[in-house]
Phi, psi and omega in degrees: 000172197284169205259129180236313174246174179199147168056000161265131144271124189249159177236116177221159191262076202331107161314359195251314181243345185088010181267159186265161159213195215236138140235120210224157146304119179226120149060020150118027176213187176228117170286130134272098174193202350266163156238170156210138164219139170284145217246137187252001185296192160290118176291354173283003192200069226258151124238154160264144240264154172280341174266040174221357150288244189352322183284316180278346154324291187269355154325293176302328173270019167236039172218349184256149175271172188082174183323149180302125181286166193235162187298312173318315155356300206302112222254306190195139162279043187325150157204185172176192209241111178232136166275162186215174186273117195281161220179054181320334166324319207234132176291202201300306210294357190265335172336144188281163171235007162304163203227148171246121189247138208240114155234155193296148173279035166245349174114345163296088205259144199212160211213127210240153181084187225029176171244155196285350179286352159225040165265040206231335183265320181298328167299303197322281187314336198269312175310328210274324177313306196265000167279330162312327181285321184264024185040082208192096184285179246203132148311205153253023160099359187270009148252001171256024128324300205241355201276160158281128155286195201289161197107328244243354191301144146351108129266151200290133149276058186229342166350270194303336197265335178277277164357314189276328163292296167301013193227335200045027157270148192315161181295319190291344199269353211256331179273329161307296159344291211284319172271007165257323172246003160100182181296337152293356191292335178272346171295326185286355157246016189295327186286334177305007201240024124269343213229048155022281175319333167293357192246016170265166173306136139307326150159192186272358132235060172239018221305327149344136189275172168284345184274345191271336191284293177328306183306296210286322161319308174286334216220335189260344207039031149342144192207288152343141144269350212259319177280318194295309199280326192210015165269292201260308162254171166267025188309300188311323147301311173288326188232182148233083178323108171329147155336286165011274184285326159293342180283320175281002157298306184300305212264011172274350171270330152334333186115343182298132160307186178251008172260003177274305193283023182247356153264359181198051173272134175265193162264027185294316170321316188282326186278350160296321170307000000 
């Protein structure tokens, strides 16, 4: 939705029903959710229902002050699929989210439950389950304890302002970069200083450099604008992106260089969206 709070997440309490849901600042807007319900559909193909739009609509305006936000409002919708431990007792949201790893008598382990905020320990348990199965002994887990994910390094604090000198990019632009990739941010402009062009905008509403696209093709295996866009960055969330500019995103994911693709961008992008 259009942007209503900063530097605060608010936990809030449905007035209609009690149930809890989250209005937090994201990327220069304001996110509002979560629901659950149980899904009987393609997991492959999850939407979310208008009435569970229409609940967090009002919801959300009868706990915030200013203009109502409106169905129109709504920039994007997110939803997916999760699994959980079943439990005919309890509605969706009381359900435990722990998590259980199960295995087949063929020998396939597999893991029901958890939340992405401890998934890094939920790998751990599901790998160390199946080097047991196949006798296939483990270190003992300190470095993935202790190692960063990628990114995850140090940076000096001066980091961005030293990026922007060295890049001759703007201050706002070397701090965005830096809180997004982290300790990777100069490897993600290191090809510009063959490719100039990579250190330009995508287009103007796409504001992303051609060097963040060029990284993630490379390096993230972005293949998409749909992975690249609303996968990896949120532009796609957030925004509603010219055609334009989306085309010229595919083909900067396609491989072109970025001074080819800001001229001779098609319309394949857009139809991906």
């Amino acid at each position: 939705l259009p942007p209503r709070i900063a530097g605060h997440a608010l936990t809030l309490t449905a007035r209609s029903d009690g149930r809890v849901f989250f209005v937090m600042p994201f990327e220069g807007r304001t996110l509002v959710g979560t629901t659950d319900r149980d899904f009987h559909g393609d997991p492959g193909d999850p939407q979310a229902e208008e009435r569970d739009v229409t609940w967090l609509l009002d919801e959300a305006n009868a706990a915030l002050d200013g203009p109502p936000f409106r169905r129109e409002d709504v920039l994007s919708v997110t939803c997916g699929v999760r699994t959980l431990l079943h439990d005919p007792a309890e509605r969706p949201s009381a359900v435990s989210r722990e998590q259980r790893v199960f295995e087949e008598p063929d020998g396939v382990v597999h893991v029901v439950g958890g939340k992405l905020t401890t998934w890094r320990a939920v790998a751990r348990t599901l790998v160390e389950r199946a080097a047991r199965t196949v006798g296939k002994p483990l270190d003992d887990g300190r470095a993935g304890r202790t190692t960063p994910l990628p990114g995850g390094g140090a940076t000096a604090p001066d980091a961005a302002a030293a990026l922007a000198r060295a890049s001759g990019l703007d201050l706002a632009t070397a701090e965005r970069l830096v809180a997004r990739y982290g300790s990777r941010a100069p490897d993600v402009l290191a090809p510009a200083r063959d490719d100039p062009s990579l250190l330009e905008p995508v287009g103007p509403t796409v504001p992303e450099l051609r060097a963040e696209l060029a990284w993630l093709r490379d390096a993230e295996f972005a293949e998409t604008v749909d992975d690249a866009l609303r996968r990896r960055l949120p532009r796609l969330l957030i925004d509603r992106p010219a055609p334009a500019d989306l085309a010229r995103a595919d083909a900067l994911l396609r491989g072109q260089r970025a001074s080819e693709s800001a001229g001779d961008a098609t319309g394949d992008g857009a139809s991906r969206r």
